[in-house]
Coordinates of C-alpha atoms in Angstrom, one line a residue:
M241 CA 0.0 0.1 -0.2
L242 CA 0.9 3.5 -0.5
A243 CA 2.9 4.6 2.9
D244 CA 1.1 7.7 3.5
T245 CA 1.8 8.0 7.2
A246 CA 4.9 7.6 9.5
A247 CA 6.1 8.2 13.0
I248 CA 9.3 9.2 13.4
S249 CA 11.3 10.6 16.5
I250 CA 13.8 13.9 15.9
E251 CA 16.2 15.5 17.6
A252 CA 18.4 18.7 17.4
G253 CA 21.8 19.0 18.0
K254 CA 23.1 20.0 21.3
G255 CA 25.1 23.3 21.8
G256 CA 28.9 22.9 22.7
N257 CA 30.1 23.9 26.0
G258 CA 32.1 27.0 26.7
L259 CA 35.7 26.4 27.8
V260 CA 37.4 27.4 31.0
S261 CA 40.9 28.2 29.6
F262 CA 43.4 30.8 31.0
H263 CA 45.8 32.6 28.3
R264 CA 49.4 31.1 28.9
E265 CA 52.3 32.7 27.0
K266 CA 56.0 32.9 28.1
Y267 CA 57.1 36.2 29.9
V268 CA 53.1 36.7 30.9
A269 CA 53.0 36.1 34.4
A270 CA 49.2 36.2 34.4
G271 CA 47.3 35.9 31.5
G272 CA 43.7 36.4 31.4
P273 CA 40.7 33.9 30.6
D274 CA 40.6 33.0 27.2
G275 CA 37.8 30.2 26.9
G276 CA 36.0 30.1 23.7
D277 CA 32.1 29.8 23.2
G278 CA 30.7 26.2 22.2
G279 CA 28.9 26.0 18.9
N280 CA 25.4 26.2 18.2
G281 CA 23.9 22.7 17.7
G282 CA 22.3 21.5 14.3
S283 CA 18.5 22.2 13.6
V284 CA 16.1 19.6 12.1
I285 CA 14.8 21.0 9.0
F286 CA 12.0 19.5 6.8
V287 CA 12.1 20.3 2.9
T288 CA 9.5 19.3 0.4
D289 CA 11.4 17.7 -2.6
D290 CA 9.3 16.8 -5.9
K291 CA 11.6 14.0 -6.5
V292 CA 10.3 12.3 -3.1
S293 CA 6.6 10.6 -3.6
T294 CA 5.8 8.6 -0.8
L295 CA 7.0 8.4 2.7
A296 CA 8.0 4.8 2.3
D297 CA 11.9 5.3 3.5
F298 CA 10.4 6.5 6.9
R299 CA 9.5 2.9 7.7
Y300 CA 13.0 2.0 7.8
K301 CA 14.9 4.9 9.5
K302 CA 12.9 6.2 12.8
V303 CA 15.2 8.2 14.5
Y304 CA 16.7 11.7 13.0
K305 CA 19.2 13.7 14.8
A306 CA 21.1 16.8 13.8
Q307 CA 25.0 17.2 14.6
N308 CA 25.8 18.6 17.9
G309 CA 27.9 21.8 18.2
E310 CA 31.6 21.6 19.0
D311 CA 33.1 22.7 22.5
G312 CA 34.9 26.1 22.7
R313 CA 38.7 26.0 22.5
A314 CA 41.6 28.0 24.1
A315 CA 42.3 31.4 22.8
K316 CA 38.9 32.3 22.7
C317 CA 38.1 30.2 19.7
S318 CA 34.8 29.1 19.3
G319 CA 33.3 25.4 18.5
R320 CA 32.2 24.7 15.3
N321 CA 28.4 24.7 14.7
G322 CA 27.0 21.6 14.2
Q323 CA 25.1 21.1 10.7
D324 CA 21.4 21.2 10.1
L325 CA 19.8 17.8 9.2
I326 CA 17.8 18.1 6.0
V327 CA 14.6 15.6 6.0
T328 CA 13.1 15.7 2.7
V329 CA 9.6 14.9 2.2
P330 CA 6.5 15.0 -0.5
V331 CA 4.8 18.1 -1.1
G332 CA 1.3 17.6 0.6
T333 CA 3.3 16.3 3.7
V334 CA 1.3 17.4 7.4
I335 CA 3.5 17.4 10.2
K336 CA 1.8 16.8 13.6
D337 CA 3.2 16.4 16.7
A338 CA 2.5 12.5 18.1
N339 CA 1.5 13.7 21.7
S340 CA -1.2 16.1 21.3
G341 CA -2.2 15.6 17.6
K342 CA -1.5 19.3 16.9
I343 CA -0.4 20.4 13.3
L344 CA 3.0 21.7 13.3
C345 CA 3.1 22.6 9.6
D346 CA 1.5 21.8 6.5
L347 CA 4.1 21.6 3.5
N348 CA 1.9 21.9 0.6
K349 CA 4.3 23.9 -1.7
M350 CA 7.6 23.0 -3.9
G351 CA 10.6 23.8 -2.0
Q352 CA 8.9 24.6 1.3
K353 CA 11.2 24.6 4.2
V354 CA 10.8 24.7 8.2
V355 CA 12.5 24.1 11.3
I356 CA 10.6 21.6 13.3
C357 CA 13.4 21.3 16.0
K358 CA 15.6 24.1 16.7
G359 CA 19.3 23.3 17.7
G360 CA 20.6 24.1 21.1
S361 CA 22.5 27.4 21.8
G362 CA 26.3 26.9 22.5
G363 CA 27.6 27.7 26.0
W364 CA 29.9 30.9 27.0
G365 CA 33.3 30.5 27.5
N366 CA 34.7 31.9 30.8
N367 CA 36.2 34.6 29.3
H368 CA 32.7 36.3 29.2
F369 CA 32.5 36.5 32.9
A370 CA 35.6 38.3 33.9
T371 CA 34.8 41.6 35.8
A372 CA 36.8 44.0 37.7
T373 CA 36.5 41.9 41.1
R374 CA 36.4 38.1 39.2
Q375 CA 39.5 38.5 36.9
T376 CA 40.1 34.3 36.9
P377 CA 36.5 33.2 36.6
K378 CA 37.1 29.2 37.0
F379 CA 33.8 28.4 35.2
A380 CA 31.6 28.8 31.9
K381 CA 28.3 27.8 30.6
S382 CA 27.1 24.5 29.4
G383 CA 25.4 24.3 25.8
T384 CA 21.5 24.1 26.0
D385 CA 19.6 20.8 24.5
G386 CA 18.3 20.6 21.0
E387 CA 14.5 20.4 20.9
K388 CA 13.1 16.9 20.8
K389 CA 10.1 15.6 19.2
E390 CA 7.9 12.9 18.2
V391 CA 6.0 13.4 15.3
V392 CA 3.7 11.9 13.0
L393 CA 4.1 12.8 9.0
E394 CA 1.1 12.6 6.9
L395 CA 0.9 12.3 3.5
K396 CA -2.2 14.1 1.5
L397 CA -2.1 13.5 -1.9
L398 CA -2.2 17.0 -4.2
A399 CA -4.8 16.1 -6.7
D400 CA -7.0 18.6 -8.6
V401 CA -9.9 16.3 -9.2
G402 CA -11.0 12.8 -7.2
L403 CA -12.8 10.0 -8.3
V404 CA -15.5 8.9 -5.8
G405 CA -17.9 6.2 -5.7
F406 CA -18.6 2.8 -4.3
P407 CA -16.1 -0.3 -5.3
N408 CA -16.5 -1.6 -8.6
V409 CA -18.4 1.2 -10.4
G410 CA -15.5 2.2 -12.9
K411 CA -13.2 4.7 -11.4
S412 CA -10.1 3.0 -12.1
T413 CA -11.0 2.4 -15.7
L414 CA -11.9 6.0 -16.0
L415 CA -8.4 7.2 -14.8
S416 CA -7.0 4.9 -16.8
V417 CA -8.4 6.0 -20.2
V418 CA -7.8 9.5 -19.5
S419 CA -4.5 9.6 -18.4
D420 CA -1.1 7.5 -18.1
A421 CA -1.9 5.9 -15.0
R422 CA -2.2 2.0 -14.8
P423 CA -4.5 1.2 -12.2
K424 CA -5.1 -2.3 -11.2
I425 CA -8.5 -3.2 -12.6
A426 CA -10.6 -6.4 -12.1
N427 CA -14.3 -7.1 -11.2
Y428 CA -14.4 -7.4 -7.7
H429 CA -14.8 -5.3 -4.7
F430 CA -12.0 -3.3 -3.1
T431 CA -9.6 -3.7 -6.2
T432 CA -8.2 -0.5 -5.3
L433 CA -6.4 -0.4 -2.0
E434 CA -4.3 2.9 -2.4
P435 CA -5.1 6.3 -4.6
N436 CA -3.9 6.4 -8.0
L437 CA -2.5 9.3 -9.4
G438 CA -3.0 9.9 -13.3
V439 CA -2.4 13.4 -15.2
V440 CA -5.1 14.2 -17.6
D441 CA -3.5 16.1 -20.7
L442 CA -6.1 17.6 -22.7
G443 CA -3.6 19.4 -25.1
E444 CA -2.1 23.0 -25.2
G445 CA -1.0 23.1 -21.8
N446 CA -4.4 22.1 -20.7
S447 CA -3.9 19.4 -17.9
F448 CA -4.7 18.5 -14.4
V449 CA -4.2 15.8 -11.5
M450 CA -6.7 13.4 -11.1
A451 CA -6.9 10.6 -8.2
D452 CA -8.6 7.6 -8.3
I453 CA -9.8 7.2 -4.4
P454 CA -10.3 4.0 -3.0
G455 CA -13.8 2.7 -2.6
I456 CA -15.7 4.1 0.3
I457 CA -18.2 1.4 2.0
E458 CA -20.8 2.3 4.4
G459 CA -19.4 3.0 8.0
A460 CA -16.2 4.4 6.6
S461 CA -16.5 7.5 8.1
E462 CA -16.0 5.8 11.5
G463 CA -12.9 3.8 10.5
I464 CA -14.5 0.6 9.2
G465 CA -12.7 -1.0 6.5
L466 CA -9.8 1.0 5.8
G467 CA -12.4 4.2 5.6
H468 CA -9.9 6.9 7.1
E469 CA -7.0 6.2 5.3
F470 CA -9.4 6.7 2.4
L471 CA -11.3 9.5 3.2
K472 CA -8.5 11.9 4.0
H473 CA -6.9 11.8 0.4
V474 CA -10.2 13.6 -0.8
E475 CA -9.5 16.6 1.5
R476 CA -7.3 18.6 -0.9
T477 CA -9.2 18.2 -4.3
R478 CA -10.8 21.1 -5.8
L479 CA -13.4 18.9 -7.4
L480 CA -14.9 15.5 -7.2
I481 CA -16.2 13.2 -9.9
H482 CA -18.8 11.1 -8.3
V483 CA -19.0 7.7 -10.3
V484 CA -22.0 5.7 -10.3
D485 CA -23.0 2.3 -11.7
A486 CA -26.3 3.1 -13.1
S487 CA -26.6 0.4 -15.2
G488 CA -28.5 -1.7 -12.5
I489 CA -26.8 -4.7 -13.8
E490 CA -26.0 -6.1 -10.0
G491 CA -29.5 -5.3 -8.8
R492 CA -28.3 -2.1 -6.6
N493 CA -30.1 1.1 -6.4
P494 CA -27.7 3.8 -7.6
I495 CA -29.3 6.8 -6.2
E496 CA -29.3 5.1 -2.8
D497 CA -25.5 4.2 -3.6
F498 CA -25.1 7.9 -4.5
D499 CA -26.7 9.3 -1.3
L500 CA -24.8 6.7 1.1
I501 CA -21.5 7.8 -0.3
N502 CA -22.0 11.6 0.5
K503 CA -23.5 10.7 3.7
E504 CA -20.0 8.9 4.6
I505 CA -18.2 12.0 3.3
E506 CA -20.4 14.4 5.4
M507 CA -20.1 12.5 8.5
Y508 CA -16.1 12.5 8.1
N509 CA -15.6 15.8 7.5
P510 CA -18.7 18.2 6.4
V511 CA -16.7 20.9 4.7
L512 CA -15.6 18.0 1.9
A513 CA -19.7 17.4 1.5
Q514 CA -19.5 21.1 0.0
K515 CA -17.1 20.5 -2.6
T516 CA -18.5 21.0 -6.2
Q517 CA -19.4 17.3 -7.5
I518 CA -20.0 16.2 -11.2
V519 CA -21.8 13.0 -11.7
A520 CA -20.7 10.4 -14.0
A521 CA -23.5 7.6 -14.7
N522 CA -21.2 4.9 -15.9
K523 CA -21.6 1.7 -17.7
K524 CA -24.4 2.9 -20.0
D525 CA -23.0 0.4 -22.8
I526 CA -24.6 -2.4 -20.5
V527 CA -27.4 -1.1 -19.0
F528 CA -29.7 -3.8 -17.6
D529 CA -32.5 -1.6 -16.5
S530 CA -33.1 1.6 -18.6
T531 CA -35.5 2.5 -16.3
V532 CA -33.3 2.4 -13.5
Y533 CA -30.6 4.4 -15.5
E534 CA -32.9 7.0 -16.6
S535 CA -34.4 7.7 -13.4
F536 CA -30.8 8.2 -11.9
C537 CA -30.0 10.7 -14.4
E538 CA -33.2 12.4 -14.3
E539 CA -33.1 12.5 -10.4
M540 CA -29.5 13.9 -10.3
R541 CA -30.3 16.6 -12.7
N542 CA -33.4 17.6 -10.5
R543 CA -31.0 17.8 -7.9
G544 CA -29.0 20.5 -9.9
Y545 CA -25.9 18.2 -10.2
K546 CA -24.2 18.4 -14.1
V547 CA -24.8 14.8 -15.3
F548 CA -22.4 12.9 -18.1
E549 CA -23.7 9.6 -19.6
I550 CA -20.5 7.9 -20.0
S551 CA -18.9 4.4 -20.6
A552 CA -15.5 4.2 -19.3
A553 CA -14.8 0.7 -20.8
Q554 CA -15.7 2.2 -24.3
N555 CA -14.2 5.6 -23.7
S556 CA -17.5 6.9 -24.6
G557 CA -18.8 10.4 -23.3
V558 CA -15.3 10.6 -21.3
R559 CA -13.9 13.7 -23.3
E560 CA -16.8 15.7 -22.6
L561 CA -16.6 15.1 -18.8
M562 CA -12.7 15.9 -19.1
L563 CA -13.3 19.1 -20.8
H564 CA -16.1 20.3 -18.4
V565 CA -13.8 19.4 -15.6
S566 CA -11.0 21.5 -17.0
G567 CA -13.2 24.2 -17.4
M568 CA -14.9 24.1 -13.9
L569 CA -11.3 24.1 -12.4
D570 CA -10.5 27.5 -13.8
T571 CA -13.0 28.9 -11.6
I572 CA -12.2 27.0 -8.4
P573 CA -9.0 28.4 -6.5
M574 CA -6.9 26.1 -4.4
P575 CA -8.1 24.8 -1.3
V576 CA -6.2 25.8 1.8
L577 CA -6.3 23.0 4.3
Y578 CA -5.0 24.3 7.5
E579 CA -5.3 28.3 7.7
E580 CA -2.3 29.9 8.9
G581 CA -4.0 32.2 11.6
D582 CA -5.8 29.3 12.9
E583 CA -4.6 28.9 16.5
E584 CA -6.5 25.9 17.1
E585 CA -4.9 24.1 14.0
V586 CA -1.6 25.4 13.6
I587 CA 0.5 25.0 16.4
V588 CA 2.8 28.1 17.7
F589 CA 6.4 26.9 19.4
E590 CA 6.2 28.2 23.1
E591 CA 9.3 28.3 25.4
E592 CA 8.7 26.1 28.1
E593 CA 8.6 27.6 31.7
P594 CA 12.0 28.5 32.4
F595 CA 11.6 26.6 36.2
T596 CA 9.0 25.1 38.3
V597 CA 8.4 25.2 42.1
S598 CA 6.6 22.1 44.0
I599 CA 7.0 20.5 47.5
E600 CA 7.8 17.0 48.0
D601 CA 7.6 15.4 51.3
G602 CA 8.6 18.9 53.0
V603 CA 11.5 19.3 50.4
Y604 CA 11.1 22.4 48.0
V605 CA 11.8 21.0 44.5
V606 CA 13.1 23.4 41.5
E607 CA 13.1 22.2 38.2
G608 CA 12.9 23.1 34.7
P609 CA 14.8 23.6 31.3
W610 CA 16.5 26.7 32.3
I611 CA 17.3 25.6 35.7
K612 CA 19.1 22.6 34.4
R613 CA 21.1 24.3 32.1
V614 CA 22.2 26.7 34.6
L615 CA 23.2 24.2 37.2
G616 CA 25.0 22.2 34.6
S617 CA 27.3 25.2 33.9
T618 CA 28.1 25.6 37.5
N619 CA 31.5 24.4 38.9
L620 CA 29.9 23.9 42.3
A621 CA 33.6 23.8 44.0
D622 CA 34.2 27.1 42.7
S623 CA 32.9 29.9 45.2
E624 CA 32.8 32.6 42.3
S625 CA 30.9 30.2 39.9
L626 CA 28.5 29.0 43.0
Q627 CA 27.9 33.2 43.7
F628 CA 27.1 33.4 40.2
F629 CA 24.5 30.8 40.4
Q630 CA 23.0 32.0 43.2
M631 CA 22.7 35.2 41.5
S632 CA 21.2 33.7 38.5
L633 CA 18.5 32.1 40.7
K634 CA 17.5 35.4 42.1
K635 CA 17.5 37.4 39.2
K636 CA 15.3 34.8 37.3
G637 CA 12.8 34.8 40.6
V638 CA 13.5 31.4 41.7
I639 CA 14.0 32.7 45.2
K640 CA 11.1 34.9 45.3
E641 CA 9.1 31.9 44.1
L642 CA 10.5 29.8 46.8
E643 CA 9.4 32.6 49.5
K644 CA 6.0 32.9 47.9
M645 CA 5.2 29.0 48.2
G646 CA 6.6 29.2 52.0
C647 CA 10.1 28.4 52.0
C648 CA 11.6 29.5 55.4
E649 CA 15.4 29.8 56.7
G650 CA 16.5 26.3 57.4
D651 CA 14.0 24.6 54.8
T652 CA 15.5 22.0 52.2
V653 CA 15.7 23.0 48.9
R654 CA 16.6 20.3 46.0
I655 CA 17.8 21.3 42.4
Y656 CA 18.2 18.2 40.4
E657 CA 21.2 16.6 42.2
L658 CA 21.7 19.7 44.5
E659 CA 20.2 20.0 47.6
F660 CA 20.7 22.6 50.3
D661 CA 19.5 24.5 53.7
Y662 CA 17.3 27.6 52.5
I663 CA 19.3 30.8 54.3
K664 CA 17.8 34.4 53.6

């Protein structure tokens, strides 16, 4: 089957650590601090590429990690930045957060590029911390971690026209006679288990892409059979050709079939039910009951649908249908599946809270990404480094938050592996 979904883990590179180093030179008694900064970690960037048509490669590789930044070096030399990791995906790929299900981005244009995981920042070397009163700082900043995410990739086919209808009504046959697509065709239900794309070329640059959407059955909107897998491919089409076997050869009621398919589409996504539909009354060459065939065509016209009586197998009436479709497409704009300003659909990257304070068994616990980074860059054995750490806690509001939570002198405070008694 078409690989149209994939779950992967992505991780940006960690920033390099700043270096603690002091200038050493002959005849220079006391060289100053010269530790260089760490390099920035590489980001994970998704780019659309027309040479990629499926998500099949993501079945075999599940983890994607960008390069870490290098640590700083002496003589104030910065470490090298980590290389960005470029991940190529087909046009029409939607990237979702695996945990929340929110949409991170909708890659619907060729060459579109988006940073999904940003690389960590490089840490400062000790040369940044020299002051008039602190001339030999023995500490530097560690690099920050890169962002990590579990994401789901979902490919939604970019077809202009979708063929919908019950299985075995002639959709695959119609696609095969109007395009260069070669779908599997046979006289049994569920022949098509994946969408087939074909380019309909009407000459003089007049062409469009048409997709044979696999057959929909009753209950498809609830996921019965392969319903959800099939229905989502309709979402990006601008126009639907509803193919119906109106011949009566199988003893089915074509009007009921037509209504049932539309009901399933509306239940899955009401927006899809508003798409323009053209009715193709197929198999007119093997009409078993002319009353059934004519009643169906008349009913559809009474409902306001444009009806084309065709025989896909004999290529009869098909060109007229395609020319009408082409003219209709000139009047229908490209759909936007996810509006950029829709806050409920498009996720906005937000910084995590720098720290949190909680109480566990009478101990005040301080945690958070910012706290972890600062603690990692602190030399607890060095008084100047420890003093800098304490000042950072005060400036960031940690001390104020502890006192707000009721922390008093002598209470125990734990910051990851560091535990101490609180003193005002």
